[in-house]
Amino acid sequence: LHCIVFISNFFSTLSHSLLTTTHPNIFQISVYYIIILLITLSIKTTFSKKIITICLSCLILLSITVINIPSRDLQIITFDVQNADCFLIKTPQNKYFIIDTGRASYRGSKAQANSIIIKYLKDRGIKNIEGMIITHFDNDHSGGAVDIMNNLNVKTVYINTFKDKSMTSINIYKTLRTKEISTKIPKGIIYSENDFRLNTFIANSQEDNEKSIITHLNYKDFDMLFMGDAGTAAFEQLKTKMPVNIDVLKVGHHGGPNVVNSEMINHLSNKISIISTGPNAFGHPNRGTLDILRNTDIYR
């Protein structure tokens, strides 16, 4: 057994030795094993025409189930990356956008992009990303950006500055140049199709969190606001541009202090609040923030 495992591990480390496929469902697995059993039975019965016909029918059925029929609905997925941020948006025209990328690897652990985000995308056959919005260069928001760019076809990356000096941003800038990915500081609407649009705002601030890229998603009568790590200071500056009566608010900075106030909630009138948080030493989410959001449905 040790020899077999060693051989498998050795060959799996060679370049181009692994092929990632979409994850089969229970029905596909069942049909697959029925085909295997039918092939075995046909050998035993000297290739009976009846069994071969059934086997071919099952093979055709299995092939049909592999065909991906794209849906025409809007989907927003909140990844469980604990005290970090990552969201996937599928537009009605089946274009994909990622907002933030979770944390980078730490002390030998896998980056969240590899263990959660890329695994999810490849599992569903998603290879092309229309746009990736890196709200700012904190590790818990941009740590997986390089992994995503190296594993997927990212068309455009949106960042809030070309002048950040952190190690995370330096690696991202380098990867963007190496892979020649279109990079922009967003101004206003970055994407629109029929009844769907993504609009962006950036506050003029010296404070890193407050100058996060804020994204407003609008589809028909549905509105969602992604605050990144921005809070009340950014909102006050951009208030006249902000939407009113939204459905969902992605609360800034993992629900920390000074990310919402009564004026902001009265303006937005959101029904649902999402706080992307997990075990942490920062006191997230803040008790005062939760108190302000008490009249909304809170998901965390």
PDB file of C-alpha atoms in Angstrom:
ATOM      1  CA  LEU A   1       0.000   0.000   0.000  1.00  0.00           C
ATOM      2  CA  HIS A   2       2.840   2.399   0.833  1.00  0.00           C
ATOM      3  CA  CYS A   3       4.430   1.708  -2.557  1.00  0.00           C
ATOM      4  CA  ILE A   4       1.153   2.358  -4.408  1.00  0.00           C
ATOM      5  CA  VAL A   5       0.567   5.622  -2.538  1.00  0.00           C
ATOM      6  CA  PHE A   6       4.174   6.694  -3.208  1.00  0.00           C
ATOM      7  CA  ILE A   7       3.794   6.035  -6.941  1.00  0.00           C
ATOM      8  CA  SER A   8       0.506   8.001  -7.041  1.00  0.00           C
ATOM      9  CA  ASN A   9       1.970  10.937  -5.139  1.00  0.00           C
ATOM     10  CA  PHE A  10       5.108  10.988  -7.300  1.00  0.00           C
ATOM     11  CA  PHE A  11       3.259  11.146 -10.615  1.00  0.00           C
ATOM     12  CA  SER A  12       0.665  13.618  -9.320  1.00  0.00           C
ATOM     13  CA  THR A  13       3.422  16.184  -8.713  1.00  0.00           C
ATOM     14  CA  LEU A  14       4.546  16.168 -12.366  1.00  0.00           C
ATOM     15  CA  SER A  15       3.423  19.030 -14.597  1.00  0.00           C
ATOM     16  CA  HIS A  16       0.115  18.473 -16.454  1.00  0.00           C
ATOM     17  CA  SER A  17      -0.435  15.172 -14.619  1.00  0.00           C
ATOM     18  CA  LEU A  18      -3.733  16.209 -13.000  1.00  0.00           C
ATOM     19  CA  LEU A  19      -7.008  16.891 -14.774  1.00  0.00           C
ATOM     20  CA  THR A  20      -9.745  18.603 -12.761  1.00  0.00           C
ATOM     21  CA  THR A  21     -13.247  17.660 -13.900  1.00  0.00           C
ATOM     22  CA  THR A  22     -16.684  18.763 -12.798  1.00  0.00           C
ATOM     23  CA  HIS A  23     -18.087  16.874  -9.839  1.00  0.00           C
ATOM     24  CA  PRO A  24     -20.606  14.163 -10.896  1.00  0.00           C
ATOM     25  CA  ASN A  25     -23.990  13.989  -9.209  1.00  0.00           C
ATOM     26  CA  ILE A  26     -25.539  10.838  -7.674  1.00  0.00           C
ATOM     27  CA  PHE A  27     -27.481  10.022 -10.854  1.00  0.00           C
ATOM     28  CA  GLN A  28     -24.361  10.215 -13.022  1.00  0.00           C
ATOM     29  CA  ILE A  29     -22.392   8.022 -10.599  1.00  0.00           C
ATOM     30  CA  SER A  30     -25.219   5.450 -10.586  1.00  0.00           C
ATOM     31  CA  VAL A  31     -25.401   5.324 -14.399  1.00  0.00           C
ATOM     32  CA  TYR A  32     -21.605   5.036 -14.593  1.00  0.00           C
ATOM     33  CA  TYR A  33     -21.539   1.953 -12.359  1.00  0.00           C
ATOM     34  CA  ILE A  34     -24.488   0.424 -14.209  1.00  0.00           C
ATOM     35  CA  ILE A  35     -22.429   0.741 -17.427  1.00  0.00           C
ATOM     36  CA  ILE A  36     -19.430  -0.944 -15.735  1.00  0.00           C
ATOM     37  CA  LEU A  37     -21.659  -3.801 -14.535  1.00  0.00           C
ATOM     38  CA  LEU A  38     -23.250  -4.163 -17.981  1.00  0.00           C
ATOM     39  CA  ILE A  39     -19.817  -4.329 -19.654  1.00  0.00           C
ATOM     40  CA  THR A  40     -18.765  -7.028 -17.180  1.00  0.00           C
ATOM     41  CA  LEU A  41     -22.018  -8.914 -17.776  1.00  0.00           C
ATOM     42  CA  SER A  42     -21.668  -8.649 -21.565  1.00  0.00           C
ATOM     43  CA  ILE A  43     -18.184 -10.243 -21.371  1.00  0.00           C
ATOM     44  CA  LYS A  44     -19.610 -13.071 -19.299  1.00  0.00           C
ATOM     45  CA  THR A  45     -22.501 -13.629 -21.756  1.00  0.00           C
ATOM     46  CA  THR A  46     -20.224 -13.413 -24.822  1.00  0.00           C
ATOM     47  CA  PHE A  47     -21.354  -9.881 -25.749  1.00  0.00           C
ATOM     48  CA  SER A  48     -25.094 -10.278 -25.833  1.00  0.00           C
ATOM     49  CA  LYS A  49     -26.676  -7.770 -28.257  1.00  0.00           C
ATOM     50  CA  LYS A  50     -29.408  -6.939 -25.754  1.00  0.00           C
ATOM     51  CA  ILE A  51     -26.943  -6.081 -23.002  1.00  0.00           C
ATOM     52  CA  ILE A  52     -24.721  -4.076 -25.382  1.00  0.00           C
ATOM     53  CA  THR A  53     -27.791  -2.104 -26.536  1.00  0.00           C
ATOM     54  CA  ILE A  54     -28.726  -1.306 -22.939  1.00  0.00           C
ATOM     55  CA  CYS A  55     -25.106  -0.359 -22.224  1.00  0.00           C
ATOM     56  CA  LEU A  56     -24.978   2.029 -25.203  1.00  0.00           C
ATOM     57  CA  SER A  57     -28.309   3.557 -24.139  1.00  0.00           C
ATOM     58  CA  CYS A  58     -26.918   4.205 -20.652  1.00  0.00           C
ATOM     59  CA  LEU A  59     -23.776   5.702 -22.179  1.00  0.00           C
ATOM     60  CA  ILE A  60     -25.867   8.104 -24.285  1.00  0.00           C
ATOM     61  CA  LEU A  61     -27.927   8.986 -21.196  1.00  0.00           C
ATOM     62  CA  LEU A  62     -24.737   9.689 -19.233  1.00  0.00           C
ATOM     63  CA  SER A  63     -23.408  11.896 -22.040  1.00  0.00           C
ATOM     64  CA  ILE A  64     -26.646  13.915 -22.117  1.00  0.00           C
ATOM     65  CA  THR A  65     -26.470  14.612 -18.364  1.00  0.00           C
ATOM     66  CA  VAL A  66     -22.961  16.073 -18.787  1.00  0.00           C
ATOM     67  CA  ILE A  67     -24.308  18.826 -21.078  1.00  0.00           C
ATOM     68  CA  ASN A  68     -24.471  22.030 -19.062  1.00  0.00           C
ATOM     69  CA  ILE A  69     -27.676  24.004 -19.684  1.00  0.00           C
ATOM     70  CA  PRO A  70     -26.970  27.559 -18.506  1.00  0.00           C
ATOM     71  CA  SER A  71     -29.572  29.153 -16.259  1.00  0.00           C
ATOM     72  CA  ARG A  72     -30.856  32.684 -16.816  1.00  0.00           C
ATOM     73  CA  ASP A  73     -31.157  33.736 -13.191  1.00  0.00           C
ATOM     74  CA  LEU A  74     -29.005  35.956 -10.992  1.00  0.00           C
ATOM     75  CA  GLN A  75     -26.950  34.099  -8.394  1.00  0.00           C
ATOM     76  CA  ILE A  76     -24.878  35.597  -5.576  1.00  0.00           C
ATOM     77  CA  ILE A  77     -22.746  33.233  -3.514  1.00  0.00           C
ATOM     78  CA  THR A  78     -21.215  34.208  -0.188  1.00  0.00           C
ATOM     79  CA  PHE A  79     -18.197  31.995   0.446  1.00  0.00           C
ATOM     80  CA  ASP A  80     -17.556  30.921   4.031  1.00  0.00           C
ATOM     81  CA  VAL A  81     -14.029  32.301   4.380  1.00  0.00           C
ATOM     82  CA  GLN A  82     -14.493  33.220   8.054  1.00  0.00           C
ATOM     83  CA  ASN A  83     -13.082  36.643   8.986  1.00  0.00           C
ATOM     84  CA  ALA A  84     -12.363  37.495   5.341  1.00  0.00           C
ATOM     85  CA  ASP A  85     -14.374  38.351   2.222  1.00  0.00           C
ATOM     86  CA  CYS A  86     -15.211  36.573  -1.025  1.00  0.00           C
ATOM     87  CA  PHE A  87     -18.365  36.739  -3.151  1.00  0.00           C
ATOM     88  CA  LEU A  88     -19.229  35.232  -6.527  1.00  0.00           C
ATOM     89  CA  ILE A  89     -21.817  36.842  -8.806  1.00  0.00           C
ATOM     90  CA  LYS A  90     -23.347  35.023 -11.794  1.00  0.00           C
ATOM     91  CA  THR A  91     -25.207  37.396 -14.060  1.00  0.00           C
ATOM     92  CA  PRO A  92     -28.363  36.380 -15.978  1.00  0.00           C
ATOM     93  CA  GLN A  93     -26.169  36.132 -19.108  1.00  0.00           C
ATOM     94  CA  ASN A  94     -23.820  33.721 -17.283  1.00  0.00           C
ATOM     95  CA  LYS A  95     -20.915  36.087 -16.766  1.00  0.00           C
ATOM     96  CA  TYR A  96     -19.001  35.674 -13.506  1.00  0.00           C
ATOM     97  CA  PHE A  97     -17.623  38.346 -11.187  1.00  0.00           C
ATOM     98  CA  ILE A  98     -15.609  37.822  -7.994  1.00  0.00           C
ATOM     99  CA  ILE A  99     -15.539  40.439  -5.241  1.00  0.00           C
ATOM    100  CA  ASP A 100     -12.477  39.842  -3.023  1.00  0.00           C
ATOM    101  CA  THR A 101     -10.588  36.576  -2.718  1.00  0.00           C
ATOM    102  CA  GLY A 102     -10.230  35.512   0.913  1.00  0.00           C
ATOM    103  CA  ARG A 103      -6.964  35.155   2.853  1.00  0.00           C
ATOM    104  CA  ALA A 104      -3.590  33.922   1.611  1.00  0.00           C
ATOM    105  CA  SER A 105      -1.907  30.811   3.000  1.00  0.00           C
ATOM    106  CA  TYR A 106      -0.593  31.017   6.552  1.00  0.00           C
ATOM    107  CA  ARG A 107       2.056  28.812   8.213  1.00  0.00           C
ATOM    108  CA  GLY A 108       1.851  26.090   5.577  1.00  0.00           C
ATOM    109  CA  SER A 109      -1.941  26.067   5.247  1.00  0.00           C
ATOM    110  CA  LYS A 110      -3.607  26.314   1.841  1.00  0.00           C
ATOM    111  CA  ALA A 111      -4.858  29.692   0.664  1.00  0.00           C
ATOM    112  CA  GLN A 112      -8.632  29.976   0.897  1.00  0.00           C
ATOM    113  CA  ALA A 113      -8.679  30.613  -2.845  1.00  0.00           C
ATOM    114  CA  ASN A 114      -7.292  27.108  -3.474  1.00  0.00           C
ATOM    115  CA  SER A 115      -9.119  25.172  -0.772  1.00  0.00           C
ATOM    116  CA  ILE A 116     -12.542  26.812  -1.189  1.00  0.00           C
ATOM    117  CA  ILE A 117     -13.018  29.245  -4.080  1.00  0.00           C
ATOM    118  CA  ILE A 118     -11.100  27.666  -6.985  1.00  0.00           C
ATOM    119  CA  LYS A 119     -12.252  24.205  -5.901  1.00  0.00           C
ATOM    120  CA  TYR A 120     -15.881  25.377  -6.069  1.00  0.00           C
ATOM    121  CA  LEU A 121     -15.439  27.034  -9.475  1.00  0.00           C
ATOM    122  CA  LYS A 122     -13.626  24.107 -11.101  1.00  0.00           C
ATOM    123  CA  ASP A 123     -16.098  21.682  -9.577  1.00  0.00           C
ATOM    124  CA  ARG A 124     -18.809  23.439 -11.607  1.00  0.00           C
ATOM    125  CA  GLY A 125     -16.803  23.895 -14.775  1.00  0.00           C
ATOM    126  CA  ILE A 126     -16.387  27.674 -14.345  1.00  0.00           C
ATOM    127  CA  LYS A 127     -13.127  28.735 -16.015  1.00  0.00           C
ATOM    128  CA  ASN A 128     -13.757  32.292 -17.189  1.00  0.00           C
ATOM    129  CA  ILE A 129     -14.131  35.268 -14.853  1.00  0.00           C
ATOM    130  CA  GLU A 130     -15.425  38.448 -16.492  1.00  0.00           C
ATOM    131  CA  GLY A 131     -14.174  40.674 -13.696  1.00  0.00           C
ATOM    132  CA  MET A 132     -12.445  40.417 -10.315  1.00  0.00           C
ATOM    133  CA  ILE A 133     -12.928  43.327  -7.914  1.00  0.00           C
ATOM    134  CA  ILE A 134     -10.218  43.627  -5.257  1.00  0.00           C
ATOM    135  CA  THR A 135     -11.810  46.132  -2.884  1.00  0.00           C
ATOM    136  CA  HIS A 136      -8.440  46.935  -1.234  1.00  0.00           C
ATOM    137  CA  PHE A 137      -5.149  45.209  -0.494  1.00  0.00           C
ATOM    138  CA  ASP A 138      -5.704  43.858   3.028  1.00  0.00           C
ATOM    139  CA  ASN A 139      -4.663  40.201   3.056  1.00  0.00           C
ATOM    140  CA  ASP A 140      -8.129  38.987   4.100  1.00  0.00           C
ATOM    141  CA  HIS A 141      -9.605  40.551   0.940  1.00  0.00           C
ATOM    142  CA  SER A 142      -6.857  40.156  -1.661  1.00  0.00           C
ATOM    143  CA  GLY A 143      -4.817  37.205  -0.373  1.00  0.00           C
ATOM    144  CA  GLY A 144      -6.148  34.729  -2.939  1.00  0.00           C
ATOM    145  CA  ALA A 145      -6.049  37.021  -5.993  1.00  0.00           C
ATOM    146  CA  VAL A 146      -2.780  35.626  -7.408  1.00  0.00           C
ATOM    147  CA  ASP A 147      -4.009  32.024  -7.080  1.00  0.00           C
ATOM    148  CA  ILE A 148      -7.244  32.865  -8.888  1.00  0.00           C
ATOM    149  CA  MET A 149      -5.402  34.629 -11.708  1.00  0.00           C
ATOM    150  CA  ASN A 150      -3.025  31.669 -12.083  1.00  0.00           C
ATOM    151  CA  ASN A 151      -5.814  29.073 -12.177  1.00  0.00           C
ATOM    152  CA  LEU A 152      -8.620  30.828 -14.050  1.00  0.00           C
ATOM    153  CA  ASN A 153      -9.027  33.046 -17.085  1.00  0.00           C
ATOM    154  CA  VAL A 154      -9.651  36.488 -15.560  1.00  0.00           C
ATOM    155  CA  LYS A 155     -10.581  39.117 -18.153  1.00  0.00           C
ATOM    156  CA  THR A 156     -10.369  42.315 -16.055  1.00  0.00           C
ATOM    157  CA  VAL A 157      -9.168  43.117 -12.531  1.00  0.00           C
ATOM    158  CA  TYR A 158     -10.437  46.206 -10.685  1.00  0.00           C
ATOM    159  CA  ILE A 159      -8.293  47.701  -7.909  1.00  0.00           C
ATOM    160  CA  ASN A 160      -8.506  50.893  -5.847  1.00  0.00           C
ATOM    161  CA  THR A 161      -4.894  52.044  -6.358  1.00  0.00           C
ATOM    162  CA  PHE A 162      -1.674  51.309  -8.265  1.00  0.00           C
ATOM    163  CA  LYS A 163       0.463  52.684  -5.428  1.00  0.00           C
ATOM    164  CA  ASP A 164       0.009  50.211  -2.568  1.00  0.00           C
ATOM    165  CA  LYS A 165       3.304  49.013  -1.029  1.00  0.00           C
ATOM    166  CA  SER A 166       2.270  45.815   0.808  1.00  0.00           C
ATOM    167  CA  MET A 167       3.761  42.422  -0.128  1.00  0.00           C
ATOM    168  CA  THR A 168       0.298  41.236  -1.156  1.00  0.00           C
ATOM    169  CA  SER A 169      -0.203  44.129  -3.588  1.00  0.00           C
ATOM    170  CA  ILE A 170       3.348  43.793  -4.992  1.00  0.00           C
ATOM    171  CA  ASN A 171       2.667  40.127  -5.848  1.00  0.00           C
ATOM    172  CA  ILE A 172      -0.684  41.058  -7.397  1.00  0.00           C
ATOM    173  CA  TYR A 173       0.855  43.864  -9.512  1.00  0.00           C
ATOM    174  CA  LYS A 174       3.567  41.463 -10.695  1.00  0.00           C
ATOM    175  CA  THR A 175       1.049  38.766 -11.675  1.00  0.00           C
ATOM    176  CA  LEU A 176      -1.116  41.309 -13.508  1.00  0.00           C
ATOM    177  CA  ARG A 177       1.902  42.406 -15.581  1.00  0.00           C
ATOM    178  CA  THR A 178       3.131  38.857 -16.216  1.00  0.00           C
ATOM    179  CA  LYS A 179      -0.253  37.585 -17.369  1.00  0.00           C
ATOM    180  CA  GLU A 180      -1.084  40.873 -19.145  1.00  0.00           C
ATOM    181  CA  ILE A 181      -4.507  41.121 -17.509  1.00  0.00           C
ATOM    182  CA  SER A 182      -6.470  44.319 -18.078  1.00  0.00           C
ATOM    183  CA  THR A 183      -6.373  46.339 -14.830  1.00  0.00           C
ATOM    184  CA  LYS A 184      -8.518  49.348 -14.004  1.00  0.00           C
ATOM    185  CA  ILE A 185      -9.449  51.671 -11.173  1.00  0.00           C
ATOM    186  CA  PRO A 186     -13.250  51.538 -11.544  1.00  0.00           C
ATOM    187  CA  LYS A 187     -15.304  54.669 -12.092  1.00  0.00           C
ATOM    188  CA  GLY A 188     -19.072  54.255 -12.091  1.00  0.00           C
ATOM    189  CA  ILE A 189     -20.705  51.406 -14.008  1.00  0.00           C
ATOM    190  CA  ILE A 190     -18.236  48.642 -14.873  1.00  0.00           C
ATOM    191  CA  TYR A 191     -20.692  46.178 -16.408  1.00  0.00           C
ATOM    192  CA  SER A 192     -24.271  46.168 -17.657  1.00  0.00           C
ATOM    193  CA  GLU A 193     -26.525  43.771 -19.542  1.00  0.00           C
ATOM    194  CA  ASN A 194     -30.255  44.190 -20.050  1.00  0.00           C
ATOM    195  CA  ASP A 195     -31.687  44.695 -16.518  1.00  0.00           C
ATOM    196  CA  PHE A 196     -28.402  43.958 -14.714  1.00  0.00           C
ATOM    197  CA  ARG A 197     -25.608  46.351 -13.802  1.00  0.00           C
ATOM    198  CA  LEU A 198     -22.621  46.715 -11.476  1.00  0.00           C
ATOM    199  CA  ASN A 199     -21.859  50.249 -10.299  1.00  0.00           C
ATOM    200  CA  THR A 200     -18.797  51.194  -8.230  1.00  0.00           C
ATOM    201  CA  PHE A 201     -17.752  53.987  -5.860  1.00  0.00           C
ATOM    202  CA  ILE A 202     -14.468  54.860  -4.147  1.00  0.00           C
ATOM    203  CA  ALA A 203     -14.242  57.431  -1.353  1.00  0.00           C
ATOM    204  CA  ASN A 204     -11.412  59.954  -1.332  1.00  0.00           C
ATOM    205  CA  SER A 205      -9.802  58.978   1.967  1.00  0.00           C
ATOM    206  CA  GLN A 206      -6.380  58.481   3.532  1.00  0.00           C
ATOM    207  CA  GLU A 207      -7.710  55.569   5.592  1.00  0.00           C
ATOM    208  CA  ASP A 208      -7.158  52.249   3.824  1.00  0.00           C
ATOM    209  CA  ASN A 209     -10.491  50.640   4.749  1.00  0.00           C
ATOM    210  CA  GLU A 210     -12.579  53.681   3.838  1.00  0.00           C
ATOM    211  CA  LYS A 211     -11.209  53.799   0.298  1.00  0.00           C
ATOM    212  CA  SER A 212     -12.366  50.250  -0.451  1.00  0.00           C
ATOM    213  CA  ILE A 213     -14.191  49.775  -3.742  1.00  0.00           C
ATOM    214  CA  ILE A 214     -17.923  49.836  -2.939  1.00  0.00           C
ATOM    215  CA  THR A 215     -20.053  47.859  -5.415  1.00  0.00           C
ATOM    216  CA  HIS A 216     -23.771  48.328  -6.055  1.00  0.00           C
ATOM    217  CA  LEU A 217     -25.474  45.387  -7.789  1.00  0.00           C
ATOM    218  CA  ASN A 218     -28.826  46.131  -9.397  1.00  0.00           C
ATOM    219  CA  TYR A 219     -31.045  43.606 -11.183  1.00  0.00           C
ATOM    220  CA  LYS A 220     -34.627  44.646 -11.942  1.00  0.00           C
ATOM    221  CA  ASP A 221     -36.079  45.483  -8.508  1.00  0.00           C
ATOM    222  CA  PHE A 222     -33.270  43.780  -6.523  1.00  0.00           C
ATOM    223  CA  ASP A 223     -30.365  45.773  -5.057  1.00  0.00           C
ATOM    224  CA  MET A 224     -27.334  44.675  -3.047  1.00  0.00           C
ATOM    225  CA  LEU A 225     -24.488  46.832  -1.747  1.00  0.00           C
ATOM    226  CA  PHE A 226     -20.992  45.399  -1.098  1.00  0.00           C
ATOM    227  CA  MET A 227     -19.079  47.727   1.234  1.00  0.00           C
ATOM    228  CA  GLY A 228     -15.683  45.947   1.301  1.00  0.00           C
ATOM    229  CA  ASP A 229     -14.139  47.318   4.495  1.00  0.00           C
ATOM    230  CA  ALA A 230     -15.666  50.794   4.053  1.00  0.00           C
ATOM    231  CA  GLY A 231     -17.926  52.245   6.737  1.00  0.00           C
ATOM    232  CA  THR A 232     -19.754  55.384   7.768  1.00  0.00           C
ATOM    233  CA  ALA A 233     -16.994  57.814   6.703  1.00  0.00           C
ATOM    234  CA  ALA A 234     -17.066  56.551   3.102  1.00  0.00           C
ATOM    235  CA  PHE A 235     -20.877  56.462   3.119  1.00  0.00           C
ATOM    236  CA  GLU A 236     -21.126  60.066   4.333  1.00  0.00           C
ATOM    237  CA  GLN A 237     -18.840  61.222   1.533  1.00  0.00           C
ATOM    238  CA  LEU A 238     -20.666  59.211  -1.164  1.00  0.00           C
ATOM    239  CA  LYS A 239     -24.192  59.448   0.222  1.00  0.00           C
ATOM    240  CA  THR A 240     -25.665  61.311  -2.755  1.00  0.00           C
ATOM    241  CA  LYS A 241     -24.480  58.536  -5.089  1.00  0.00           C
ATOM    242  CA  MET A 242     -25.627  55.652  -2.895  1.00  0.00           C
ATOM    243  CA  PRO A 243     -28.780  53.653  -3.708  1.00  0.00           C
ATOM    244  CA  VAL A 244     -31.836  53.844  -1.444  1.00  0.00           C
ATOM    245  CA  ASN A 245     -34.153  51.065  -0.274  1.00  0.00           C
ATOM    246  CA  ILE A 246     -31.808  48.176  -1.051  1.00  0.00           C
ATOM    247  CA  ASP A 247     -32.514  44.524  -0.267  1.00  0.00           C
ATOM    248  CA  VAL A 248     -29.125  43.283   1.012  1.00  0.00           C
ATOM    249  CA  LEU A 249     -26.171  45.043   2.631  1.00  0.00           C
ATOM    250  CA  LYS A 250     -22.771  43.359   2.818  1.00  0.00           C
ATOM    251  CA  VAL A 251     -21.656  45.077   6.019  1.00  0.00           C
ATOM    252  CA  GLY A 252     -18.186  46.623   5.904  1.00  0.00           C
ATOM    253  CA  HIS A 253     -15.109  45.411   7.811  1.00  0.00           C
ATOM    254  CA  HIS A 254     -16.685  42.195   9.124  1.00  0.00           C
ATOM    255  CA  GLY A 255     -19.146  44.090  11.291  1.00  0.00           C
ATOM    256  CA  GLY A 256     -16.491  46.073  13.170  1.00  0.00           C
ATOM    257  CA  PRO A 257     -17.151  49.459  14.820  1.00  0.00           C
ATOM    258  CA  ASN A 258     -18.126  52.534  12.773  1.00  0.00           C
ATOM    259  CA  VAL A 259     -19.244  50.599   9.706  1.00  0.00           C
ATOM    260  CA  VAL A 260     -22.934  51.511  10.035  1.00  0.00           C
ATOM    261  CA  ASN A 261     -24.997  54.114  11.848  1.00  0.00           C
ATOM    262  CA  SER A 262     -28.700  54.927  12.090  1.00  0.00           C
ATOM    263  CA  GLU A 263     -28.541  57.519   9.295  1.00  0.00           C
ATOM    264  CA  MET A 264     -26.935  55.003   6.931  1.00  0.00           C
ATOM    265  CA  ILE A 265     -29.470  52.270   7.695  1.00  0.00           C
ATOM    266  CA  ASN A 266     -32.382  54.691   7.327  1.00  0.00           C
ATOM    267  CA  HIS A 267     -31.024  55.704   3.917  1.00  0.00           C
ATOM    268  CA  LEU A 268     -30.382  52.161   2.669  1.00  0.00           C
ATOM    269  CA  SER A 269     -33.408  50.525   4.384  1.00  0.00           C
ATOM    270  CA  ASN A 270     -31.885  47.104   3.792  1.00  0.00           C
ATOM    271  CA  LYS A 271     -33.891  44.049   4.802  1.00  0.00           C
ATOM    272  CA  ILE A 272     -30.886  41.703   5.097  1.00  0.00           C
ATOM    273  CA  SER A 273     -27.374  42.250   6.473  1.00  0.00           C
ATOM    274  CA  ILE A 274     -24.492  39.902   5.657  1.00  0.00           C
ATOM    275  CA  ILE A 275     -21.474  39.954   7.977  1.00  0.00           C
ATOM    276  CA  SER A 276     -18.555  37.928   6.633  1.00  0.00           C
ATOM    277  CA  THR A 277     -16.840  36.879   9.838  1.00  0.00           C
ATOM    278  CA  GLY A 278     -15.576  33.934  11.866  1.00  0.00           C
ATOM    279  CA  PRO A 279     -13.340  33.250  14.880  1.00  0.00           C
ATOM    280  CA  ASN A 280     -11.082  36.286  15.304  1.00  0.00           C
ATOM    281  CA  ALA A 281      -9.161  38.378  17.842  1.00  0.00           C
ATOM    282  CA  PHE A 282     -10.594  41.719  16.676  1.00  0.00           C
ATOM    283  CA  GLY A 283     -13.997  41.589  18.353  1.00  0.00           C
ATOM    284  CA  HIS A 284     -15.874  41.211  15.059  1.00  0.00           C
ATOM    285  CA  PRO A 285     -18.756  41.725  14.839  1.00  0.00           C
ATOM    286  CA  ASN A 286     -18.988  44.732  17.136  1.00  0.00           C
ATOM    287  CA  ARG A 287     -21.898  44.693  19.609  1.00  0.00           C
ATOM    288  CA  GLY A 288     -22.866  48.281  18.754  1.00  0.00           C
ATOM    289  CA  THR A 289     -22.951  47.404  15.040  1.00  0.00           C
ATOM    290  CA  LEU A 290     -25.237  44.438  15.705  1.00  0.00           C
ATOM    291  CA  ASP A 291     -27.511  46.691  17.758  1.00  0.00           C
ATOM    292  CA  ILE A 292     -27.868  49.154  14.851  1.00  0.00           C
ATOM    293  CA  LEU A 293     -28.669  46.264  12.500  1.00  0.00           C
ATOM    294  CA  ARG A 294     -31.150  44.601  14.870  1.00  0.00           C
ATOM    295  CA  ASN A 295     -34.182  45.369  12.679  1.00  0.00           C
ATOM    296  CA  THR A 296     -32.669  43.529   9.706  1.00  0.00           C
ATOM    297  CA  ASP A 297     -32.135  39.798   9.186  1.00  0.00           C
ATOM    298  CA  ILE A 298     -28.448  39.211   9.978  1.00  0.00           C
ATOM    299  CA  TYR A 299     -26.474  36.410   8.308  1.00  0.00           C
ATOM    300  CA  ARG A 300     -22.935  35.812   9.520  1.00  0.00           C
TER     301      ARG A 300
END
